[in-house]
CSV table of C-alpha atoms in Angstrom, one decimal:
chain,number,residue,atom,x,y,z
V,1,MET,CA,430.0,-28.8,62.3
V,2,THR,CA,426.9,-30.9,61.5
V,3,ALA,CA,425.9,-30.7,57.8
V,4,HIS,CA,423.3,-28.1,56.9
V,5,THR,CA,423.2,-26.5,60.4
V,6,SER,CA,421.1,-23.4,60.1
V,7,LEU,CA,422.4,-20.0,60.8
V,8,PRO,CA,419.9,-19.4,63.6
V,9,ARG,CA,421.1,-22.6,65.4
V,10,ARG,CA,424.7,-21.6,64.9
V,11,ALA,CA,423.9,-18.1,66.3
V,12,ALA,CA,422.2,-19.7,69.3
V,13,ALA,CA,425.3,-21.9,69.9
V,14,GLU,CA,427.5,-18.8,69.8
V,15,LEU,CA,425.3,-16.9,72.1
V,16,ILE,CA,424.9,-19.7,74.6
V,17,GLY,CA,428.6,-20.7,74.4
V,18,THR,CA,429.8,-17.2,74.9
V,19,ALA,CA,427.4,-16.7,77.8
V,20,GLY,CA,428.8,-19.9,79.3
V,21,LEU,CA,432.3,-18.7,78.9
V,22,LEU,CA,431.6,-15.4,80.7
V,23,VAL,CA,429.8,-17.3,83.5
V,24,VAL,CA,432.9,-19.4,83.9
V,25,VAL,CA,435.4,-16.5,83.8
V,26,ILE,CA,433.5,-14.1,86.0
V,27,GLY,CA,432.0,-16.7,88.3
V,28,SER,CA,435.4,-18.3,89.0
V,29,GLY,CA,436.8,-14.8,89.7
V,30,LEU,CA,434.1,-14.0,92.1
V,31,LYS,CA,434.5,-17.3,93.9
V,32,ALA,CA,438.3,-17.0,94.1
V,33,ALA,CA,438.1,-13.5,95.5
V,34,GLU,CA,435.5,-14.7,98.0
V,35,LEU,CA,437.7,-17.6,99.2
V,36,SER,CA,441.1,-15.9,99.3
V,37,PRO,CA,442.3,-12.3,99.9
V,38,ASP,CA,445.5,-13.2,98.1
V,39,THR,CA,445.3,-11.9,94.5
V,40,GLY,CA,447.9,-14.4,93.3
V,41,VAL,CA,445.9,-17.4,94.6
V,42,ALA,CA,442.7,-15.9,93.1
V,43,LEU,CA,444.4,-15.5,89.8
V,44,ILE,CA,445.6,-19.1,89.8
V,45,ALA,CA,442.1,-20.4,90.5
V,46,ASN,CA,440.6,-18.1,87.9
V,47,SER,CA,443.0,-19.0,85.1
V,48,PHE,CA,442.8,-22.7,85.8
V,49,VAL,CA,439.0,-22.8,85.9
V,50,SER,CA,438.7,-20.5,82.8
V,51,ALA,CA,441.0,-22.7,80.8
V,52,ILE,CA,439.0,-25.9,81.7
V,53,GLY,CA,435.7,-24.2,81.0
V,54,LEU,CA,436.9,-22.8,77.6
V,55,GLY,CA,438.2,-26.2,76.5
V,56,LEU,CA,434.9,-27.9,77.4
V,57,ILE,CA,432.8,-25.2,75.7
V,58,ILE,CA,434.8,-25.4,72.4
V,59,THR,CA,434.5,-29.2,72.5
V,60,LEU,CA,430.7,-29.0,73.1
V,61,PHE,CA,429.8,-26.2,70.6
V,62,GLY,CA,432.4,-26.7,68.0
V,63,PRO,CA,430.3,-29.2,66.0
V,64,LEU,CA,427.4,-26.7,65.9
V,65,SER,CA,428.9,-23.3,65.1
V,66,GLY,CA,432.7,-23.7,65.2
V,67,ALA,CA,432.7,-22.4,68.8
V,68,HIS,CA,434.3,-19.1,67.8
V,69,LEU,CA,433.0,-17.3,70.9
V,70,ASN,CA,435.1,-14.3,69.9
V,71,PRO,CA,434.6,-11.7,67.1
V,72,VAL,CA,438.3,-11.8,66.3
V,73,VAL,CA,438.1,-15.5,65.6
V,74,THR,CA,435.0,-14.9,63.5
V,75,LEU,CA,436.8,-12.1,61.5
V,76,ALA,CA,439.7,-14.5,61.0
V,77,SER,CA,437.3,-17.0,59.5
V,78,TRP,CA,435.9,-14.3,57.2
V,79,TRP,CA,439.4,-13.4,56.1
V,80,ALA,CA,440.1,-17.1,55.3
V,81,ARG,CA,437.2,-17.0,52.9
V,82,ARG,CA,438.4,-13.7,51.4
V,83,THR,CA,441.8,-15.3,50.7
V,84,GLY,CA,440.5,-18.4,49.0
V,85,GLY,CA,439.7,-20.7,51.9
V,86,GLU,CA,436.5,-21.7,53.6
V,87,GLY,CA,435.0,-19.4,56.1
V,88,LEU,CA,432.0,-17.1,57.0
V,89,GLY,CA,430.4,-14.6,54.7
V,90,GLY,CA,429.7,-11.1,55.7
V,91,ARG,CA,426.1,-11.7,56.9
V,92,GLU,CA,427.2,-14.6,59.0
V,93,VAL,CA,429.9,-12.6,60.6
V,94,LEU,CA,427.4,-9.9,61.6
V,95,VAL,CA,425.1,-12.5,63.1
V,96,TYR,CA,427.9,-14.2,64.9
V,97,VAL,CA,429.3,-11.0,66.4
V,98,VAL,CA,425.9,-9.8,67.6
V,99,ALA,CA,425.2,-13.3,69.2
V,100,GLN,CA,428.6,-13.3,70.9
V,101,THR,CA,428.3,-9.8,72.3
V,102,ALA,CA,424.8,-10.5,73.5
V,103,GLY,CA,425.9,-13.8,75.0
V,104,ALA,CA,428.8,-12.2,76.8
V,105,ILE,CA,426.6,-9.5,78.4
V,106,ALA,CA,424.0,-12.1,79.4
V,107,GLY,CA,426.7,-14.3,80.9
V,108,ALA,CA,428.1,-11.5,83.0
V,109,VAL,CA,424.7,-10.5,84.3
V,110,LEU,CA,424.0,-14.2,85.1
V,111,ALA,CA,427.3,-14.6,87.0
V,112,GLU,CA,426.6,-11.5,89.0
V,113,ALA,CA,423.1,-12.7,89.9
V,114,MET,CA,424.3,-16.2,90.8
V,115,PHE,CA,426.6,-14.8,93.5
V,116,GLY,CA,423.9,-12.5,95.0
V,117,ARG,CA,425.2,-9.3,93.5
V,118,THR,CA,423.2,-6.6,91.7
V,119,PRO,CA,423.2,-7.5,88.0
V,120,GLY,CA,424.1,-4.8,85.5
V,121,ALA,CA,426.5,-2.7,87.6
V,122,PHE,CA,429.3,-1.5,85.4
V,123,ALA,CA,432.9,-2.3,86.4
V,124,THR,CA,435.0,0.4,88.0
V,125,GLN,CA,438.4,-1.2,87.4
V,126,ALA,CA,440.2,1.0,84.9
V,127,LEU,CA,442.8,-0.7,82.8
V,128,ASP,CA,444.7,2.1,81.2
V,129,GLY,CA,448.2,2.5,79.9
V,130,GLY,CA,450.1,1.6,76.7
V,131,HIS,CA,451.8,-1.4,78.2
V,132,LEU,CA,448.4,-3.0,78.8
V,133,LEU,CA,447.4,-2.4,75.2
V,134,VAL,CA,450.6,-4.0,74.1
V,135,GLY,CA,449.7,-7.0,76.2
V,136,GLU,CA,446.3,-7.3,74.5
V,137,VAL,CA,447.9,-7.1,71.1
V,138,ILE,CA,450.3,-9.9,72.0
V,139,ALA,CA,447.6,-12.0,73.7
V,140,THR,CA,445.2,-11.8,70.7
V,141,ALA,CA,447.9,-12.3,68.1
V,142,GLY,CA,449.1,-15.4,69.9
V,143,LEU,CA,445.5,-16.8,70.1
V,144,VAL,CA,444.9,-16.3,66.3
V,145,LEU,CA,448.3,-17.8,65.5
V,146,VAL,CA,447.6,-20.9,67.6
V,147,ILE,CA,444.2,-21.5,65.9
V,148,ARG,CA,445.4,-20.7,62.4
V,149,GLY,CA,448.7,-22.5,62.8
V,150,LEU,CA,447.1,-25.7,63.9
V,151,GLY,CA,444.7,-25.4,60.9
V,152,HIS,CA,447.6,-25.1,58.6
V,153,ILE,CA,449.4,-28.2,59.8
V,154,GLY,CA,446.2,-30.3,60.0
V,155,ARG,CA,446.0,-30.5,63.8
V,156,ASP,CA,442.5,-29.1,64.3
V,157,ARG,CA,441.7,-31.8,66.8
V,158,LEU,CA,444.1,-30.1,69.2
V,159,VAL,CA,442.4,-26.7,69.1
V,160,PRO,CA,440.2,-27.1,72.2
V,161,ALA,CA,443.1,-28.2,74.4
V,162,ALA,CA,445.6,-25.8,72.8
V,163,VAL,CA,443.4,-22.7,73.0
V,164,ALA,CA,442.5,-23.5,76.6
V,165,ALA,CA,446.2,-24.0,77.5
V,166,TYR,CA,447.2,-20.8,75.6
V,167,ILE,CA,444.7,-18.7,77.4
V,168,ALA,CA,445.7,-20.1,80.8
V,169,ALA,CA,449.3,-19.2,80.1
V,170,ALA,CA,448.5,-15.8,78.5
V,171,ILE,CA,446.5,-14.7,81.6
V,172,TRP,CA,449.9,-14.9,83.4
V,173,PHE,CA,452.5,-13.8,80.8
V,174,THR,CA,450.7,-10.7,79.4
V,175,SER,CA,450.4,-7.4,81.3
V,176,SER,CA,446.7,-7.1,80.5
V,177,GLY,CA,445.6,-10.5,81.8
V,178,SER,CA,444.7,-11.6,78.2
V,179,PHE,CA,441.1,-10.6,77.6
V,180,ALA,CA,441.8,-11.3,73.9
V,181,ASN,CA,438.1,-11.2,73.0
V,182,PRO,CA,436.1,-8.0,72.1
V,183,ALA,CA,432.7,-9.6,73.0
V,184,GLY,CA,434.1,-11.0,76.3
V,185,THR,CA,435.7,-7.6,77.1
V,186,VAL,CA,432.3,-5.9,76.7
V,187,GLY,CA,430.7,-8.5,78.8
V,188,ARG,CA,433.2,-8.1,81.6
V,189,SER,CA,432.5,-4.4,81.8
V,190,PHE,CA,429.1,-5.5,83.3
V,191,SER,CA,430.8,-7.0,86.3
V,192,ASP,CA,432.4,-4.8,89.0
V,193,SER,CA,434.6,-7.6,90.2
V,194,PHE,CA,438.0,-9.2,90.1
V,195,THR,CA,437.7,-9.9,86.3
V,196,GLY,CA,435.9,-6.7,85.3
V,197,ILE,CA,437.0,-3.8,83.1
V,198,SER,CA,435.6,-0.3,83.2
V,199,PRO,CA,433.6,0.9,80.1
V,200,GLY,CA,436.1,3.7,79.7
V,201,SER,CA,438.8,1.1,79.0
V,202,LEU,CA,436.9,-0.7,76.3
V,203,PRO,CA,437.8,1.3,73.2
V,204,GLY,CA,441.6,0.9,73.8
V,205,PHE,CA,441.3,-2.8,74.6
V,206,VAL,CA,439.0,-3.6,71.7
V,207,ALA,CA,441.2,-1.7,69.2
V,208,ALA,CA,444.3,-3.6,70.6
V,209,GLN,CA,442.5,-6.9,70.2
V,210,LEU,CA,441.6,-6.2,66.6
V,211,LEU,CA,445.1,-5.1,65.8
V,212,GLY,CA,446.3,-8.3,67.5
V,213,GLY,CA,444.0,-10.3,65.3
V,214,ILE,CA,445.5,-8.7,62.2
V,215,LEU,CA,449.0,-9.4,63.5
V,216,GLY,CA,448.2,-13.0,64.2
V,217,LEU,CA,446.8,-13.5,60.7
V,218,ALA,CA,449.9,-11.9,59.2
V,219,LEU,CA,452.2,-14.1,61.3
V,220,ALA,CA,450.3,-17.3,60.3
V,221,ALA,CA,450.4,-16.3,56.6
V,222,PHE,CA,454.1,-15.5,56.8
V,223,LEU,CA,455.0,-18.8,58.6
V,224,TYR,CA,452.6,-21.2,56.8
V,225,GLY,CA,451.4,-19.5,53.7
V,226,THR,CA,448.0,-18.1,52.9
V,227,ARG,CA,446.2,-21.4,52.4
V,228,ALA,CA,445.7,-24.0,55.1
V,229,LYS,CA,445.3,-27.7,54.7
V,230,ASP,CA,442.0,-27.2,56.4
V,231,ALA,CA,440.9,-23.6,56.5
V,232,ALA,CA,438.4,-24.3,59.2
V,233,ALA,CA,440.8,-23.8,62.0
V,234,PRO,CA,439.0,-21.2,64.1
V,235,GLY,CA,436.4,-23.5,65.7
V,236,ALA,CA,438.0,-26.9,65.1
V,237,ALA,CA,434.5,-28.0,64.0
V,238,GLU,CA,435.7,-30.7,61.7
V,239,ALA,CA,438.1,-32.0,64.4
V,240,LEU,CA,435.0,-32.9,66.4
V,241,GLU,CA,433.1,-34.5,63.5
V,242,PRO,CA,433.2,-38.1,62.3
V,243,ASP,CA,434.9,-38.8,59.0
V,244,PRO,CA,432.7,-37.3,56.2
V,245,PRO,CA,431.2,-39.5,53.5
V,246,THR,CA,433.4,-40.3,50.5
V,247,GLY,CA,433.6,-37.3,48.2
V,248,VAL,CA,432.6,-34.8,50.8
V,249,GLY,CA,435.7,-33.5,52.6
V,250,PRO,CA,435.9,-31.5,55.7
V,251,ASP,CA,436.6,-28.3,53.7
V,252,ARG,CA,433.3,-28.5,51.8
V,253,THR,CA,430.6,-25.9,52.6
V,254,ALA,CA,428.1,-28.7,52.4
V,255,TYR,CA,429.7,-30.2,55.4
V,256,ARG,CA,430.1,-27.1,57.4
V,257,ALA,CA,429.8,-23.4,57.0
V,258,VAL,CA,432.3,-21.9,59.4
V,259,GLY,CA,435.9,-21.0,59.0
């Protein structure tokens, strides 16, 4: 992230980035369902476009805010700071999560309006059942493990492509379809479409995602230890920055303020 980027600018980047992500996810689902009655074909198109969009958004907004786009990733950054690494403070976490949630809702409403649908209609697709919640735990744990693991081995430059590839795969190998993002899940409840989720299913999904985040952090700590070579893994911000001046490493808060 650019040195001394203000919290309001970072919050704006998180809001716009998360809104863009929801436009991509919901919009591609609406277009896919419009063009093909085959659910499998629609899912292929949706997962492919979502992965491309996610990778581009992380690449674009990473240098500004870390491109968390996800409260679980933001909380992982907070935990990194709590365990001696670099990351977000409590106030920053609150601002990020509010921005991400607002952005997700705005993105969902915008996607609905873009396709000539009535914005603000809640989703009716109920996603209930323990097996779906297990899928969300697995999907979110894997996401956190990918991000933290790459940070621990010093491969932050791979995060945009790796996260995009992981999400594309997880959409297919998890029973839940890999929402893996509390803010995104809330946003998708505002779209009664192929990618929507009913408000009644939100508590279980969000709880499963938070549990998955904890599991992912535990796995990363078990496999790699509690300290990363570069604790900034969540947004791969430094991976997108030029080499810092002598004496100011990528793990200095003067150089960036995200985890």
